[in-house]
Amino acid sequence: MAKEIKTIGVLTSGGDAPGMNAAIRAVVRKSLANGIKVKGIMKGYNGLLNEEIVDMDARSVSDTIQRGGTVLYTARCAEFRTPEGQQKGAEICKKHGIDGLVVIGGDGSFAGAQKLAALGVSTIGVPGTIDLDIACTEYTIGFDTAVNTAMEAIDKVRDTSTSHERCSIIEVMGRDAGYIALWCGIANGAEDILLPEKYNHDEQVLINNIINNRKKGKKHHIVINAEGIGHSEAMARRIEAATGIETRATILGHMQRGGSPTCRDRVTASIMGAYAADLLAQGKSNRVVGYRNGSYVDFDIDEALAMQKGINDYEYSVSRVLAI
Amino acid sequence: MAKEIKTIGVLTSGGDAPGMNAAIRAVVRKSLANGIKVKGIMKGYNGLLNEEIVDMDARSVSDTIQRGGTVLYTARCAEFRTPEGQQKGAEICKKHGIDGLVVIGGDGSFAGAQKLAALGVSTIGVPGTIDLDIACTEYTIGFDTAVNTAMEAIDKVRDTSTSHERCSIIEVMGRDAGYIALWCGIANGAEDILLPEKYNHDEQVLINNIINNRKKGKKHHIVINAEGIGHSEAMARRIEAATGIETRATILGHMQRGGSPTCRDRVTASIMGAYAADLLAQGKSNRVVGYRNGSYVDFDIDEALAMQKGINDYEYSVSRVLAI
Amino acid sequence: MAKEIKTIGVLTSGGDAPGMNAAIRAVVRKSLANGIKVKGIMKGYNGLLNEEIVDMDARSVSDTIQRGGTVLYTARCAEFRTPEGQQKGAEICKKHGIDGLVVIGGDGSFAGAQKLAALGVSTIGVPGTIDLDIACTEYTIGFDTAVNTAMEAIDKVRDTSTSHERCSIIEVMGRDAGYIALWCGIANGAEDILLPEKYNHDEQVLINNIINNRKKGKKHHIVINAEGIGHSEAMARRIEAATGIETRATILGHMQRGGSPTCRDRVTASIMGAYAADLLAQGKSNRVVGYRNGSYVDFDIDEALAMQKGINDYEYSVSRVLAI
Amino acid sequence: MAKEIKTIGVLTSGGDAPGMNAAIRAVVRKSLANGIKVKGIMKGYNGLLNEEIVDMDARSVSDTIQRGGTVLYTARCAEFRTPEGQQKGAEICKKHGIDGLVVIGGDGSFAGAQKLAALGVSTIGVPGTIDLDIACTEYTIGFDTAVNTAMEAIDKVRDTSTSHERCSIIEVMGRDAGYIALWCGIANGAEDILLPEKYNHDEQVLINNIINNRKKGKKHHIVINAEGIGHSEAMARRIEAATGIETRATILGHMQRGGSPTCRDRVTASIMGAYAADLLAQGKSNRVVGYRNGSYVDFDIDEALAMQKGINDYEYSVSRVLAI
């Protein structure tokens, strides 16, 4: 029989992502509407273990939906990866009367939620990562803002790259996943896209493509390089040496994690946060919220963590055909 | 047996939408890669009837993916709604050697494509409208840019509305559909959202909500009003009279149709355009491209035009709960 | 001999302008650094008369430099235009130990500051208005953000206006001054600019220009109309009737007052606010801060209010020549 | 007696800057209005020596005012620094009937213009550089767009820096000049600003400041580092080692040169370009356009190149006081 939930906690964990505040706001306000009290846990599992826990009401999240970052802060926490840390976390939840917990983050954060669920704290994961690398859902909070930030920066680099007839290598985030790189590659009309899932490290193919494009009269050559491949500076030096074409690397870096969230991120985060609050109110535990087939759904965390996804072959092949 | 396609045309029709250029570019380049020639038809069906038809190559669409509007222009065309107009259109296609046609636009434009298909011109529809009101697809090109433009404008209105402790009514586009209004309503944390699909025209409820919010100490009150309801100026005057609170209307208007497309619009338009080109290359006709369940798919136009969709009740109810 | 200042107040008055928060922050922090206490007065002179006065420290203005609107709120105040209201205001300042006051606003707000100065409260005006209509200074806080907001919106309208080959009339703010209209007119390459300072209301000239442009093959015709002229909707209907060209009006409205301030507004507001704090610390009163000839300067309020400025004839004539 | 000018050339030289297209457009259209023909010279002095010269009319510059980069391309040219190269350039001008030349660029480009003037080609320089490092003018085309691009990126880095309680070092452009760094430092409320004109390379002061801020409870610490100081990555590693606080470097790079120009850049570039065209029409030569004291003015190139400017001490000191 489902446990009755009187008080929940909410935390953000792992790398921050734009829209996390919208998700927190939704968890708080929907839970209050469901008659459930809410506590905010600062700095992820770290703050849980340090008991950095504050009461939240509807006004605690006023004027936050449009803000980047996370008002609850975030951190990685080595201690919580140990059974002792997890046990301690569950006990602190009980001590503070926290019956349920919404964890906004990525796969690593959900693994922690899974452990707490096994220790009797009802947990729900909400997918918040700019990397889009959570297999159970078509969308993760933050991806849209990150790709738009990267795309706009690349549009600007392209302007100056064209003016100077340069080759530009632009490194985007995404850790081991190439989704940000693929989307920017398509959206910026990049001449080359290097994805961890696809790149065979044959740099001569890249060099030949650059030389051929210059022969065809193209004024710029944009290479989007994924973080999972990296080493953009050295790559730029090698390409310049091999092609004789001035080549510059730009590593977009942390700006991709910040900024006011886009409409898609605010809306998705709001619905996912509310949905998570409702799952707890219904007595559910060990679930991850997802978006699939036009609807919000939920999966068992164990099942979710076992799923796989990858780059869509048709989309990748289209990206290559359009960049002629 | 499928007709062999040697040359296709592409046109944009109805209201313009950001991303239409990305779709045109993809149709052109993917068709060329498929060994098919491409002609651009200017100003929608109007330009077809006037034979405003130009040859396109890969360079015709260079440097367009990031541009708003449509390089092929668009128009509405009364003559093409008549059987005589449609017959004339089919004959002009034949005269110019156009075996297939990609029509980028909304339901009205697809109805025209359906007629041409019946007259022997292979046609494929690509959903391009900021209104999101095409039932066979989860997404239509232009929606994301339009909602972000509207959301950013509303964020700005909210700043000044708060400073002056005003009530603001902001009218967004969407014709008879409330999708733009709902998304902005959620993303801007609007206190009230008036949707054609939901609003019962009981203005007293709205007035009471405004008065109650002020009593609770809220410094602003944002009402998102959908184009399908309209009359925002008169509404503002009535509300100011009834509440005594300074109330201003802003009609965002045509800016919502323009601007450089967002990443989602560029990517979706690119894949949809390529997909449409491939359908013609495969000898298909009378189909509409859609995005469903994480994949690009296609439907018979007759079937697609018969489908219905509406505002999701859960999302709407969440939007109301979060705006406390 | 200059009065020693121990505590100052700061208020924002009149229409809000982006950058006002940066100015407040600078007044607060520079005064604290000068060893002077600061109180915030809410809602302009209105809040002064209602004694809505709060203590401010360095943290009161944390995380505000990038925010639109004004954290002190603003209002117009009829009572403060009377000698009785002004006397009451001066007495409330004394009651709260406020020796000096920084007033961020426009000419109307400075007139109030002048009265308080005569009644023994040291006052300094800081030019904060999007309208740029303060004669003693080359720049007023908020103008840059407002013109960029308007310009970006007009760029978007232009995209769709071109796609549909429409004429668009876009009304921008500025009250009786045409600076926003002139800058947008130049920056957007508008075919016509209607300024209160220049327009002779001969609409036939405008109509002829629209017809001639269409004959020359121009795909759009953008008319920037200043708020001081107004009536854009009726103008659009008359133009459409006279030219036969589809014509639409957009009134940009209050969004021009909001939004995160641009770099110029944040920087100028920061220096002007600090400069005002320093003037008070030096025992000055009845002064207005200005920016002239590359430096920050100050003028006697009486002198400042008597100055005149207007549209630069060369800039206006260039705007007309470039729009061919 | 002033030489009569029938045909002029226009080129962009050195690093590109947003607004260069607006300046080119103004040179072209104002000259045409003055009855003078215009030729575009591609890729700076390089294209002059290679005779990459094209005729321009009013339509050549349509739809360019809002575009980043330069439609005439730009390059550096070693050959043109030699007397032989300069002689050859003057001869090519004569061969193509080019009586006058507008050079849009920085000090280095003006030095070339000076040489051509001595060889009988009337030349006018227009200050186009994001670095603001031209002493004769308060403003240079491109600075405003560049600082806004940098500021918006830094706002985003700050979001995530706060969420993770990190120290962030952000390197902005400006070559040997600290104007971009100073403006961003003020506009982003940076805790530290390192300017080539001010920084004494005592890193311990910086480290102490970071430690003290953390003790005071500040959640982030933003250091803006100017390109002229550089080495941000190594600095980050040293700071992390010395403070124990996670520290990340971001080098914003070439994106600062691109993007659609801001209103200020479009307006200033338009007036400066028109002003340069008028100077040539009046028979002037060897002049640089500037903006001073609210007006557009011009100086002898020799005089202009001899002027000095630097960081304003009051503005710098204010930037330090406000960052408490």
PDB file of C-alpha atoms in Angstrom, chain C residues 170-173 175 177-178 181 194-196 224-230 232:
ATOM      1  CA  ILE C 170       5.637  50.470 -36.235  1.00  0.00           C
ATOM      2  CA  GLU C 171       5.015  52.821 -33.356  1.00  0.00           C
ATOM      3  CA  VAL C 172       7.845  53.296 -30.880  1.00  0.00           C
ATOM      4  CA  MET C 173       7.923  55.117 -27.547  1.00  0.00           C
ATOM      5  CA  ARG C 175       6.631  60.641 -25.667  1.00  0.00           C
ATOM      6  CA  ALA C 177      10.661  63.286 -28.386  1.00  0.00           C
ATOM      7  CA  GLY C 178      11.681  61.480 -31.556  1.00  0.00           C
ATOM      8  CA  ALA C 181      12.180  56.748 -33.601  1.00  0.00           C
ATOM      9  CA  LEU C 194       7.860  60.177 -38.545  1.00  0.00           C
ATOM     10  CA  LEU C 195       9.245  62.374 -35.753  1.00  0.00           C
ATOM     11  CA  PRO C 196       7.252  64.865 -33.685  1.00  0.00           C
ATOM     12  CA  ILE C 224       8.668  54.110 -37.909  1.00  0.00           C
ATOM     13  CA  ASN C 225       6.103  56.293 -36.202  1.00  0.00           C
ATOM     14  CA  ALA C 226       6.862  58.089 -32.934  1.00  0.00           C
ATOM     15  CA  GLU C 227       4.522  57.914 -29.944  1.00  0.00           C
ATOM     16  CA  GLY C 228       4.226  61.717 -30.070  1.00  0.00           C
ATOM     17  CA  ILE C 229       2.471  61.374 -33.427  1.00  0.00           C
ATOM     18  CA  GLY C 230       0.634  58.145 -32.660  1.00  0.00           C
ATOM     19  CA  SER C 232      -0.748  54.200 -36.138  1.00  0.00           C
TER      20      SER C 232
END
